[in-house]
C-alpha cells in the first residue's frame, strides 16, 4: 500500500495525534514527512468524507498520515482519546480556545497522566489575551498582522495574498516548535504546551517592515511594483512578452552589473542613450542616489528603457540569459511555470501519487534533501477512518481472541 508505515526519518521514533483542520494540518504533515507516525483524528461525519473525496488541498495536507474517527462530543470517545494520548509523544490541535479543556482532553488534563506529552495549539490569536476567543479568517489575520498594509499599490486599498497564507505561517511555527519540544522532552522527560498565534507568526514574515517604526518613526508603505527608500523610488517588476519579471535595480556592487548588462542587451534591440551605457553603475551606490537628485533621474531613464526592452522577450529568454551573465532577474512564475521548472524537476520535487481511486496526481514532494534520514513524501492521504481497526481492534496479526476483547486504543506494530 502506497501510504504504508514509514520506519525511517529523523522523527521516526515519534507518534503524534493530529486534531487540526485546514492550514493547521500542514504542521503535522511536515512532521510526517520527517518520519513521525501521525494519526489524524476526524469526526465520523459526512462533511469530513466530502473533503477527502473532493479536495486536493485536503489530500495534500494529510499525505502520509493515518486516519481514525472519534466523535469527541461523546464521553466514550473522549476516553478513547485519553488512552491514545497516553501512548503518543505529541498532540497537535487547532480547535477554538477552550474547546479541548471543556471536554477534559486539554493540555492540563492530559499532562497529569502523561508528563512528557508535547501539546501544540495553533489558533488565530493564541490561547491568551483579549482576542483568544475570537475567530480569525485568513482575511482577518492578513489585516491584523499587517500583511495587507504592505501589500498592493500605495494609491489603492490594501490587498490580501489570494491564496490563504496566515494559517500556513502558524503551521510552520508549530512544526519547528513541536520538534524542539520533542527534543526537550526526550532529554528531560517533561512535555510542554506550545501556544502558536497565527497572527504573530505572520507578523514575523513581514521582514523589515516591523523595523520601520522603531528605527525611522514611520510605517513602511506598500509600493506595488516599486521599491521606495527615502526619496528614491524605482521600478522592480516589469512586463515581459508573456508575463512579468522582477529585476534588482540598485546600483553599486549589488545591482550595477545587472543595470549595465541589460542596457547593453537592450542596445541591440532599441535605441539606448550612450550616456547610460558609459556609466560605471557599480560606482553609483545607494547612498549616492539618496543624496543626488541628478543621479536619481538616471535611474528613472533606465526604467524607461527597460519598459521598452523587456516586453520584446519572453520570461524564459530573459531568465536564461540572466543566469549566463549573472544578472539579477527572476521571472514571475505562474503555476504552470512552477510545474515545468527545470530546477524543481532536477531535484525530483513533484511526486506522482496513485490515489485510492486509481488516479495519479502530482503533489509537491521533498522540500529538503537529508543525506542520512531522507524525507518520505510519496505516501497518499488516508481514507476516512482507514486505520480504525489498527488502533481500536488491533492489527490482522493479532489472534481472534485478542480481537474479540473490548475495543481499546492500542498502538501496535503494523
Coordinates of C-alpha atoms in Angstrom, one line a residue:
X1 CA 0.0 0.0 0.0
X2 CA 1.5 3.4 -1.0
X3 CA 0.9 5.0 2.3
X4 CA 2.5 2.2 4.3
X5 CA 4.3 2.8 7.6
X6 CA 7.5 4.8 7.2
X7 CA 10.1 3.5 9.7
X8 CA 12.8 5.8 8.5
X9 CA 13.3 9.5 9.0
X10 CA 14.7 11.9 11.7
X11 CA 11.4 11.8 13.6
X12 CA 10.7 8.0 13.1
X13 CA 10.6 7.2 16.8
X14 CA 7.7 9.6 17.5
X15 CA 3.9 9.2 17.3
X16 CA 1.7 12.3 17.0
X17 CA -2.1 12.8 17.2
X18 CA -3.4 15.4 14.8
X19 CA -6.7 17.2 15.5
X20 CA -6.0 20.1 13.1
X21 CA -8.2 21.5 10.4
X22 CA -7.4 23.4 7.2
X23 CA -4.0 25.1 7.2
X24 CA -3.0 23.8 10.6
X25 CA -2.8 20.3 9.1
X26 CA 0.4 21.3 7.4
X27 CA 2.2 21.3 10.8
X28 CA 1.8 17.6 11.3
X29 CA 2.3 16.9 7.5
X30 CA 5.8 18.2 7.8
X31 CA 6.4 16.1 10.8
X32 CA 5.1 13.0 8.9
X33 CA 7.5 13.9 6.1
X34 CA 10.3 13.7 8.6
X35 CA 9.2 10.2 9.6
X36 CA 6.9 10.7 12.6
X37 CA 3.8 8.4 12.7
X38 CA 0.9 10.9 12.5
X39 CA -2.6 9.8 13.4
X40 CA -5.2 12.1 12.1
X41 CA -8.4 12.1 14.2
X42 CA -11.6 13.0 12.2
X43 CA -15.2 13.2 13.2
X44 CA -17.2 10.3 11.6
X45 CA -19.4 12.7 9.8
X46 CA -20.2 13.2 6.1
X47 CA -18.5 16.6 5.9
X48 CA -15.1 15.0 6.6
X49 CA -15.7 12.4 3.9
X50 CA -16.8 15.1 1.4
X51 CA -13.5 17.0 2.0
X52 CA -11.5 13.8 1.5
X53 CA -13.3 12.8 -1.7
X54 CA -13.3 16.2 -3.4
X55 CA -10.4 18.3 -2.1
X56 CA -6.9 18.0 -3.5
X57 CA -5.9 20.6 -0.9
X58 CA -7.1 18.3 1.9
X59 CA -5.4 15.3 0.5
X60 CA -2.1 17.2 0.2
X61 CA -2.2 18.5 3.8
X62 CA -2.7 14.9 5.1
X63 CA -0.4 12.9 2.9
X64 CA 1.5 10.2 4.8
X65 CA -0.9 10.2 7.8
X66 CA -3.1 7.5 9.3
X67 CA -6.8 8.2 9.9
X68 CA -9.1 7.2 12.7
X69 CA -12.5 8.5 13.6
X70 CA -13.7 9.7 17.0
X71 CA -16.7 11.7 18.0
X72 CA -15.1 13.9 20.7
X73 CA -18.6 15.1 21.8
X74 CA -19.1 11.5 23.2
X75 CA -17.7 10.6 26.6
X76 CA -16.7 7.2 25.4
X77 CA -14.7 8.6 22.5
X78 CA -13.1 11.2 24.8
X79 CA -11.9 8.3 27.0
X80 CA -10.5 6.5 23.9
X81 CA -8.7 9.7 23.0
X82 CA -7.2 10.0 26.5
X83 CA -6.0 6.4 26.2
X84 CA -4.4 7.1 22.9
X85 CA -2.8 10.3 24.3
X86 CA -1.0 8.3 27.0
X87 CA 0.8 6.3 24.3
X88 CA 1.9 9.1 22.0
X89 CA 4.6 11.8 22.1
X90 CA 2.6 14.8 21.0
X91 CA -0.9 16.2 20.3
X92 CA -1.4 19.0 17.7
X93 CA -4.8 20.7 17.6
X94 CA -6.4 23.8 16.2
X95 CA -9.8 23.9 17.9
X96 CA -11.3 27.1 19.3
X97 CA -9.8 28.3 22.6
X98 CA -11.3 26.2 25.5
X99 CA -12.8 23.5 23.3
X100 CA -10.4 20.8 24.3
X101 CA -10.5 21.8 28.0
X102 CA -14.3 21.7 28.1
X103 CA -14.2 18.1 27.0
X104 CA -11.5 17.1 29.5
X105 CA -8.9 16.5 26.8
X106 CA -6.9 19.7 27.0
X107 CA -3.2 20.0 28.0
X108 CA -3.7 20.4 31.7
X109 CA -5.8 17.2 31.8
X110 CA -3.5 15.1 29.6
X111 CA -0.2 16.1 31.2
X112 CA -1.4 14.8 34.6
X113 CA -1.3 11.3 33.1
X114 CA 1.5 11.9 30.6
X115 CA 4.0 14.5 31.9
X116 CA 6.3 14.0 28.8
X117 CA 3.5 14.9 26.4
X118 CA 4.0 17.8 24.0
X119 CA 0.8 19.6 23.2
X120 CA 0.7 22.1 20.4
X121 CA -2.2 24.5 19.8
X122 CA -2.5 26.5 16.6
X123 CA -5.1 29.3 16.7
X124 CA -5.7 32.7 15.1
X125 CA -4.5 34.8 18.1
X126 CA -3.1 32.4 20.6
X127 CA -4.8 30.9 23.8
X128 CA -4.4 34.0 26.0
X129 CA -5.2 37.7 25.6
X130 CA -8.3 39.7 24.7
X131 CA -8.5 38.1 21.2
X132 CA -8.0 34.5 22.4
X133 CA -11.7 33.5 21.8
X134 CA -12.0 35.4 18.5
X135 CA -12.4 33.6 15.2
X136 CA -10.0 34.6 12.5
X137 CA -10.3 34.0 8.8
X138 CA -7.3 34.4 6.5
X139 CA -8.6 37.9 5.5
X140 CA -8.9 39.0 9.2
X141 CA -5.5 37.7 10.1
X142 CA -3.9 39.2 7.0
X143 CA -5.3 42.5 8.1
X144 CA -4.4 42.3 11.8
X145 CA -0.9 41.0 11.1
X146 CA -0.1 44.0 8.9
X147 CA 0.5 41.8 5.9
X148 CA -2.3 43.6 3.9
X149 CA -1.0 47.0 4.9
X150 CA 2.3 46.4 3.0
X151 CA 0.7 44.5 0.0
X152 CA -0.7 46.3 -3.0
X153 CA -0.4 49.8 -4.6
X154 CA 0.1 52.9 -2.5
X155 CA -2.8 54.8 -4.0
X156 CA -5.2 51.9 -3.7
X157 CA -6.7 49.8 -0.9
X158 CA -4.5 47.2 0.7
X159 CA -5.0 43.6 -0.6
X160 CA -4.7 40.1 0.7
X161 CA -2.5 37.5 -1.0
X162 CA -5.0 35.5 -3.0
X163 CA -4.1 32.0 -1.6
X164 CA -4.6 31.8 2.2
X165 CA -1.3 32.2 4.0
X166 CA -1.7 33.1 7.6
X167 CA -2.5 29.6 9.0
X168 CA 0.4 28.2 7.0
X169 CA 2.7 30.5 8.8
X170 CA 1.2 29.3 12.1
X171 CA 1.7 25.7 10.9
X172 CA 5.4 26.4 10.2
X173 CA 5.9 27.9 13.6
X174 CA 4.1 24.9 15.1
X175 CA 6.2 22.3 13.4
X176 CA 9.5 23.8 14.4
X177 CA 8.4 24.4 17.9
X178 CA 7.0 20.9 18.2
X179 CA 10.3 19.4 17.0
X180 CA 12.2 21.4 19.6
X181 CA 9.8 20.4 22.4
X182 CA 10.1 16.7 21.5
X183 CA 13.9 17.0 21.8
X184 CA 13.5 18.7 25.2
X185 CA 11.0 16.0 26.3
X186 CA 13.5 13.3 25.3
X187 CA 16.2 14.9 27.4
X188 CA 14.2 15.9 30.4
X189 CA 11.0 13.7 30.4
X190 CA 8.9 16.9 30.6
X191 CA 6.5 18.0 27.9
X192 CA 5.1 21.5 27.4
X193 CA 2.3 23.4 25.9
X194 CA 3.2 25.2 22.6
X195 CA 0.8 28.1 22.0
X196 CA 1.0 29.3 18.4
X197 CA -0.6 32.5 17.3
X198 CA -1.1 32.6 13.5
X199 CA -1.3 36.4 13.7
X200 CA 2.1 36.6 15.4
X201 CA 3.6 34.0 13.0
X202 CA 2.5 36.2 10.1
X203 CA 4.0 39.3 11.6
X204 CA 7.3 37.5 11.7
X205 CA 7.0 37.1 7.9
X206 CA 6.9 40.9 7.3
X207 CA 10.7 41.0 7.0
X208 CA 12.0 44.6 7.6
X209 CA 8.5 46.2 7.8
X210 CA 8.5 45.7 11.6
X211 CA 11.7 47.7 11.9
X212 CA 10.5 50.9 10.4
X213 CA 8.5 52.3 13.4
X214 CA 11.4 51.9 15.9
X215 CA 14.2 52.9 13.5
X216 CA 12.5 55.6 11.4
X217 CA 9.4 56.6 13.3
X218 CA 7.1 55.7 10.5
X219 CA 5.3 52.7 8.9
X220 CA 6.7 51.1 5.7
X221 CA 4.3 51.9 2.9
X222 CA 3.1 49.5 0.2
X223 CA 4.5 50.4 -3.1
X224 CA 3.2 47.8 -5.6
X225 CA 5.7 47.1 -8.4
X226 CA 8.2 49.7 -7.0
X227 CA 10.8 49.9 -4.3
X228 CA 11.0 53.0 -2.1
X229 CA 13.9 54.1 0.0
X230 CA 13.6 57.7 1.3
X231 CA 13.4 59.9 -1.8
X232 CA 14.3 57.0 -4.1
X233 CA 11.6 55.2 -6.0
X234 CA 12.5 52.7 -8.6
X235 CA 10.6 50.0 -10.5
X236 CA 11.1 46.4 -9.6
X237 CA 8.5 44.5 -11.7
X238 CA 8.4 44.9 -15.5
X239 CA 6.2 43.5 -18.2
X240 CA 7.7 40.8 -20.4
X241 CA 6.3 39.4 -23.7
X242 CA 4.4 36.6 -21.8
X243 CA 4.2 37.8 -18.3
X244 CA 6.3 39.8 -15.8
X245 CA 9.9 39.7 -14.4
X246 CA 11.4 41.1 -11.3
X247 CA 14.7 42.9 -11.6
X248 CA 17.1 44.2 -9.0
X249 CA 17.9 47.9 -9.8
X250 CA 20.1 49.2 -7.0
X251 CA 23.4 50.3 -8.5
X252 CA 26.6 49.6 -6.6
X253 CA 28.2 46.2 -6.3
X254 CA 24.8 44.6 -5.8
X255 CA 22.9 45.9 -8.8
X256 CA 25.4 47.7 -11.0
X257 CA 26.3 44.6 -13.1
X258 CA 22.6 44.0 -13.7
X259 CA 21.8 47.5 -14.9
X260 CA 24.9 47.6 -17.3
X261 CA 24.2 44.1 -18.6
X262 CA 20.6 44.8 -19.5
X263 CA 21.4 48.2 -21.0
X264 CA 24.0 46.5 -23.3
X265 CA 21.5 43.9 -24.3
X266 CA 18.7 46.5 -24.8
X267 CA 21.0 48.4 -27.2
X268 CA 20.8 45.5 -29.6
X269 CA 17.0 46.0 -29.9
X270 CA 16.2 49.6 -29.2
X271 CA 17.9 53.0 -29.0
X272 CA 19.7 53.4 -25.7
X273 CA 21.4 56.8 -24.9
X274 CA 25.2 56.4 -24.9
X275 CA 25.4 58.3 -21.7
X276 CA 23.6 55.5 -19.9
X277 CA 25.8 52.7 -21.3
X278 CA 29.0 54.5 -20.5
X279 CA 28.2 55.0 -16.8
X280 CA 30.0 52.7 -14.3
X281 CA 26.9 51.7 -12.4
X282 CA 28.9 49.9 -9.8
X283 CA 30.2 53.3 -8.5
X284 CA 26.7 54.7 -8.0
X285 CA 25.9 53.4 -4.6
X286 CA 22.5 53.6 -2.8
X287 CA 23.8 56.5 -0.6
X288 CA 24.7 58.4 -3.8
X289 CA 21.2 58.0 -5.1
X290 CA 19.8 59.1 -1.7
X291 CA 21.5 62.5 -1.8
X292 CA 22.0 63.2 -5.5
X293 CA 18.8 64.1 -7.4
X294 CA 20.5 64.1 -10.8
X295 CA 21.7 60.5 -10.3
X296 CA 18.2 59.5 -9.4
X297 CA 17.0 60.9 -12.7
X298 CA 19.4 58.5 -14.4
X299 CA 17.7 55.6 -12.7
X300 CA 14.4 56.8 -13.9
X301 CA 15.7 56.8 -17.5
X302 CA 16.9 53.2 -17.0
X303 CA 13.4 52.2 -16.0
X304 CA 12.0 53.9 -19.2
X305 CA 14.4 51.9 -21.3
X306 CA 13.6 48.6 -19.6
X307 CA 9.9 49.2 -20.0
X308 CA 10.5 49.3 -23.8
X309 CA 13.0 46.4 -23.8
X310 CA 11.6 43.6 -21.6
X311 CA 8.3 43.3 -23.5
X312 CA 10.3 42.2 -26.6
X313 CA 11.4 39.0 -24.9
X314 CA 9.8 36.1 -23.1
X315 CA 10.4 35.4 -19.4
X316 CA 12.3 32.3 -20.3
X317 CA 14.7 34.1 -22.7
X318 CA 15.3 36.9 -20.2
X319 CA 15.9 34.4 -17.3
X320 CA 18.3 32.1 -19.3
X321 CA 20.5 35.0 -20.4
X322 CA 20.4 36.5 -16.9
X323 CA 21.7 33.2 -15.5
X324 CA 24.6 33.1 -18.0
X325 CA 25.6 36.7 -17.4
X326 CA 24.8 36.7 -13.6
X327 CA 22.2 39.4 -13.9
X328 CA 19.7 39.7 -11.0
X329 CA 16.3 38.9 -12.7
X330 CA 13.7 36.4 -11.8
X331 CA 10.5 35.5 -13.8
X332 CA 7.2 36.0 -12.0
X333 CA 6.0 32.3 -12.2
X334 CA 2.6 31.0 -12.9
X335 CA 1.5 27.6 -11.5
X336 CA 2.3 26.1 -14.9
X337 CA 5.8 27.7 -14.8
X338 CA 6.4 26.1 -11.5
X339 CA 5.2 22.7 -12.6
X340 CA 7.6 22.7 -15.6
X341 CA 10.5 24.3 -13.8
X342 CA 13.8 22.5 -14.7
X343 CA 15.4 23.1 -11.3
X344 CA 12.4 21.5 -9.5
X345 CA 12.4 18.6 -11.9
X346 CA 16.1 18.0 -11.4
X347 CA 15.5 17.7 -7.6
X348 CA 12.5 15.4 -8.1
X349 CA 10.3 17.9 -6.3
X350 CA 7.0 16.6 -7.6
X351 CA 5.8 13.2 -6.5
X352 CA 3.4 11.1 -8.6
X353 CA 0.9 9.6 -6.1
X354 CA -1.5 6.9 -7.1
X355 CA -4.7 7.5 -5.1
X356 CA -7.3 5.0 -3.9
X357 CA -9.4 5.9 -6.9
X358 CA -6.7 4.7 -9.2
X359 CA -6.0 8.2 -10.4
X360 CA -2.4 9.5 -10.4
X361 CA -1.9 13.0 -9.1
X362 CA 1.3 15.1 -8.9
X363 CA 1.9 16.7 -5.5
X364 CA 4.8 18.8 -4.1
X365 CA 7.3 16.3 -2.6
X366 CA 10.6 16.6 -0.9
X367 CA 11.2 20.1 0.4
X368 CA 14.6 19.2 1.7
X369 CA 17.3 16.7 0.9
X370 CA 18.6 14.9 4.1
X371 CA 21.5 12.6 3.3
X372 CA 21.1 10.2 6.3
X373 CA 17.4 10.4 7.0
X374 CA 15.6 11.3 3.7
X375 CA 12.1 12.6 3.7
X376 CA 9.2 10.3 2.8
X377 CA 6.7 12.4 1.0
X378 CA 5.4 9.8 -1.5
X379 CA 2.5 8.4 0.6
X380 CA -1.1 9.2 -0.2
X381 CA -3.6 10.7 2.2
X382 CA -5.7 8.2 4.1
X383 CA -9.3 7.4 3.7
X384 CA -11.7 8.5 6.4
X385 CA -11.3 6.0 9.3
X386 CA -9.0 3.8 7.3
X387 CA -6.9 2.8 10.3
X388 CA -9.7 2.3 12.9
X389 CA -9.1 -1.4 13.1
X390 CA -5.4 -0.9 13.7
X391 CA -5.9 1.2 16.7
X392 CA -9.2 0.1 18.1
X393 CA -9.3 -3.6 17.3
X394 CA -5.7 -4.4 16.8
X395 CA -3.9 -5.5 13.6
X396 CA -4.5 -8.5 11.5
X397 CA -1.5 -10.2 13.2
X398 CA -3.4 -10.4 16.5
X399 CA -5.3 -13.5 17.4
X400 CA -9.0 -13.8 17.2
X401 CA -9.2 -13.9 21.0
X402 CA -7.3 -10.7 21.2
X403 CA -9.5 -9.1 18.6
X404 CA -12.6 -10.1 20.5
X405 CA -11.6 -8.1 23.5
X406 CA -13.1 -4.8 24.4
X407 CA -12.2 -2.1 21.8
X408 CA -9.5 0.0 23.4
X409 CA -6.9 2.2 21.6
X410 CA -3.8 0.1 21.4
X411 CA -0.8 1.1 19.4
X412 CA 0.6 -2.0 17.7
X413 CA 3.2 -2.8 15.1
X414 CA 1.7 -2.9 11.7

